[in-house]
XYZ file of C-alpha atoms in Angstrom:
265
model
C 92.116 121.820 39.865
C 90.652 118.806 41.603
C 94.108 117.238 41.975
C 95.456 120.410 43.632
C 92.518 120.479 46.054
C 93.057 116.813 46.953
C 96.739 117.442 47.693
C 95.849 120.332 50.019
C 93.304 118.187 51.909
C 95.911 115.436 52.386
C 98.453 117.978 53.662
C 95.955 119.403 56.167
C 95.055 115.909 57.427
C 98.713 114.985 57.884
C 99.330 118.180 59.870
C 96.373 117.374 62.165
C 97.740 113.881 62.802
C 101.087 115.300 63.935
C 99.574 117.839 66.334
C 99.862 116.757 69.987
C 96.856 117.766 72.033
C 97.329 119.171 75.565
C 95.784 115.996 76.979
C 98.236 113.784 75.108
C 101.118 115.968 76.228
C 100.025 115.606 79.825
C 99.903 111.814 79.565
C 103.356 111.761 78.018
C 104.917 114.021 80.636
C 107.611 112.660 83.013
C 106.258 110.790 86.017
C 102.936 109.985 84.371
C 101.759 106.434 83.649
C 103.661 104.762 80.839
C 102.874 101.839 78.558
C 100.331 99.473 80.041
C 99.084 102.178 82.389
C 95.638 102.461 80.871
C 95.982 106.212 80.286
C 95.240 107.530 83.783
C 97.703 109.994 85.242
C 96.737 111.061 88.727
C 94.345 110.508 91.638
C 91.230 108.400 91.285
C 90.547 108.057 87.561
C 88.628 105.131 86.176
C 88.901 103.299 89.530
C 92.671 103.660 89.505
C 94.751 105.264 92.247
C 98.134 106.653 91.278
C 100.670 105.369 93.870
C 102.455 108.727 93.698
C 99.312 110.725 94.445
C 99.180 112.423 97.843
C 96.067 110.431 98.760
C 97.855 107.133 98.097
C 100.931 108.266 100.034
C 98.820 109.299 103.030
C 97.022 105.946 102.989
C 100.317 104.004 102.813
C 101.623 105.910 105.842
C 98.427 105.211 107.790
C 98.669 101.507 106.959
C 102.343 101.427 108.008
C 101.514 103.005 111.390
C 98.652 100.585 112.035
C 100.852 97.620 111.103
C 103.566 98.755 113.501
C 101.050 99.232 116.332
C 99.394 95.892 115.577
C 102.676 93.935 115.509
C 103.887 95.455 118.777
C 100.573 94.910 120.566
C 100.009 91.358 119.304
C 103.363 90.209 120.643
C 102.888 92.086 123.923
C 99.360 90.720 124.426
C 100.513 87.163 123.765
C 103.463 87.271 126.126
C 102.580 89.778 128.847
C 98.991 90.971 129.073
C 95.772 90.737 127.081
C 93.406 92.103 129.719
C 92.068 95.488 128.736
C 89.330 96.394 126.267
C 91.507 99.133 124.772
C 94.055 96.601 123.510
C 91.410 94.628 121.644
C 89.729 97.694 120.151
C 93.042 98.890 118.735
C 94.110 95.557 117.205
C 90.706 94.934 115.612
C 90.698 98.468 114.191
C 94.114 97.708 112.695
C 92.651 94.514 111.211
C 89.873 96.516 109.559
C 92.319 99.019 108.028
C 94.473 96.203 106.645
C 91.471 94.467 105.084
C 90.597 97.751 103.375
C 94.209 98.055 102.213
C 94.038 94.675 100.479
C 90.913 95.794 98.614
C 92.491 99.144 97.646
C 95.678 97.447 96.413
C 93.684 95.796 93.628
C 92.888 99.298 92.312
C 96.217 101.000 92.981
C 98.972 101.129 90.404
C 102.559 100.271 91.101
C 105.934 101.572 89.974
C 107.960 99.078 87.957
C 111.729 98.691 87.935
C 112.030 101.451 85.306
C 110.172 103.964 87.467
C 107.038 103.877 85.285
C 103.619 103.849 86.941
C 101.638 100.813 85.780
C 97.870 101.167 86.139
C 96.403 98.662 83.717
C 93.816 96.826 85.804
C 94.673 93.332 84.610
C 98.417 93.935 85.032
C 98.014 95.460 88.504
C 95.858 92.614 89.787
C 98.065 89.938 88.253
C 101.159 91.529 89.795
C 99.531 91.673 93.233
C 98.129 88.133 93.124
C 101.535 86.737 92.112
C 103.375 88.809 94.694
C 102.387 90.027 98.142
C 98.769 88.888 98.130
C 99.580 85.532 99.760
C 101.302 87.219 102.719
C 98.506 89.764 103.063
C 95.911 87.004 102.999
C 97.723 85.002 105.682
C 97.942 88.087 107.885
C 94.168 88.698 107.882
C 92.920 85.120 108.144
C 90.242 84.969 110.910
C 92.276 82.653 113.114
C 90.329 84.001 116.091
C 87.752 81.256 115.547
C 90.382 78.620 116.315
C 90.453 79.829 119.926
C 86.767 78.905 120.229
C 87.251 75.480 118.645
C 90.284 74.359 120.683
C 89.530 73.350 124.282
C 91.505 75.078 126.991
C 91.933 78.746 127.801
C 90.258 80.721 124.971
C 91.732 84.138 125.806
C 95.274 82.813 126.011
C 94.786 80.856 122.778
C 93.297 83.913 121.110
C 96.497 85.904 121.607
C 98.488 82.950 120.230
C 96.487 82.325 117.047
C 96.440 86.052 116.234
C 100.222 86.161 115.878
C 99.758 85.718 112.129
C 99.198 89.515 112.095
C 102.943 89.975 112.642
C 103.478 88.867 109.016
C 102.332 92.360 107.989
C 105.604 93.893 109.186
C 107.140 93.299 105.747
C 105.015 96.154 104.390
C 106.774 98.726 106.566
C 110.164 97.689 105.200
C 108.737 97.767 101.675
C 107.400 101.294 102.167
C 110.750 102.542 103.452
C 112.539 100.824 100.555
C 110.251 102.524 98.026
C 110.857 105.939 99.625
C 114.587 105.212 99.605
C 114.546 104.286 95.902
C 112.461 107.315 94.968
C 114.664 109.815 96.773
C 117.874 108.362 95.337
C 121.222 108.107 97.057
C 120.770 111.026 99.465
C 118.710 109.028 101.923
C 120.852 108.287 105.002
C 117.981 109.389 107.232
C 115.509 106.945 105.636
C 118.009 104.078 105.679
C 119.001 104.818 109.259
C 115.354 104.815 110.342
C 114.742 101.552 108.502
C 117.586 99.721 110.237
C 116.728 101.264 113.607
C 113.098 100.206 113.225
C 114.146 96.663 112.340
C 116.461 96.504 115.367
C 113.760 97.783 117.719
C 111.217 95.300 116.388
C 113.638 92.375 116.692
C 114.452 93.509 120.237
C 110.749 93.659 121.103
C 110.224 90.222 119.553
C 113.091 88.681 121.556
C 111.849 90.305 124.774
C 108.343 88.900 124.343
C 109.601 85.407 123.476
C 112.057 85.488 126.395
C 109.226 86.206 128.825
C 106.908 83.653 127.219
C 109.526 80.929 127.697
C 109.495 81.424 131.459
C 106.096 82.867 132.381
C 102.445 82.780 131.473
C 100.963 86.103 130.449
C 98.212 87.890 132.328
C 94.983 86.961 130.524
C 91.340 86.935 131.480
C 91.462 83.189 132.093
C 95.152 82.820 133.102
C 97.115 84.882 135.605
C 100.825 85.560 135.352
C 102.892 82.771 136.874
C 106.501 81.818 136.214
C 107.451 78.167 135.846
C 109.978 76.552 138.162
C 113.437 75.991 136.761
C 113.224 78.797 134.209
C 115.369 81.943 134.207
C 112.550 83.853 135.954
C 112.078 81.334 138.775
C 115.316 79.566 139.582
C 116.972 78.965 142.954
C 120.428 79.351 141.415
C 119.613 82.482 139.463
C 118.194 85.680 140.947
C 116.693 88.133 138.465
C 115.996 90.674 141.187
C 112.193 90.618 140.740
C 109.349 88.260 141.423
C 107.793 88.458 137.987
C 104.693 86.595 139.128
C 103.786 89.564 141.310
C 105.109 92.307 139.033
C 103.146 94.546 136.716
C 103.330 94.016 132.972
C 105.584 97.058 132.601
C 108.021 95.759 135.219
C 107.963 92.276 133.717
C 108.685 93.749 130.285
C 111.675 95.775 131.501
C 113.156 92.812 133.363
C 112.637 90.506 130.389
C 114.169 93.089 128.074
C 117.251 93.434 130.274
C 117.931 89.726 130.674
C 117.110 88.925 127.057
C 119.616 91.506 125.817
C 122.186 90.463 128.431
C 121.912 86.833 127.334
C 121.914 87.532 123.575
C 124.918 89.870 123.719
C 126.978 87.860 126.216
């Protein structure tokens, strides 16, 4: 009698061990964190943010927009014009958002090459520190203080030393690549936008450098002036405008035209 009762108890225990609870089924469902994920599946759970959660996606898009604005403005302010409180408010707000993004990245999972969300804290932090952290750190270094330490024109130097913010542009390409990989092969729109964005940024970069080669930008302590013998101020070459007396918008358009004409000729 006792042996029969013992067998029944063992059978009941074995059945319980094979039953999958609803919670376990949820964690094992497709798209949920896999091995090494720490067991969190969505949103903020245990200080972990699922990279596929709508909150994480919205934040990534906000960061991408601020990076794009920051990169465009930093180059423009260095080469053409840094006068204007609005410019500085925008770029410092972008700095603040990117500092917050670095902090959040330490608590946000990532998708590995197999498409599994990894959320284990130690793994996430190790992956970030060995990967993009160095670039992110370089892009938020407070190089502004160098402008105060180096004698000369502090406002002009400030726009120069802040060009390290342009390093952030890699994140935009990374975001578009991740969207491309997630959507699969039917992504001509995403790929087209990625290449168009890269072309526009390179064009903007060349335009700003082309102007900086010939002219000083309009800063609080330096006014726009074009150097003799350069493409913008040459007796044997007429660009059609006196850039020293032109507005920043006019100087940008002229620089864009001649930069593209020279590069493509």
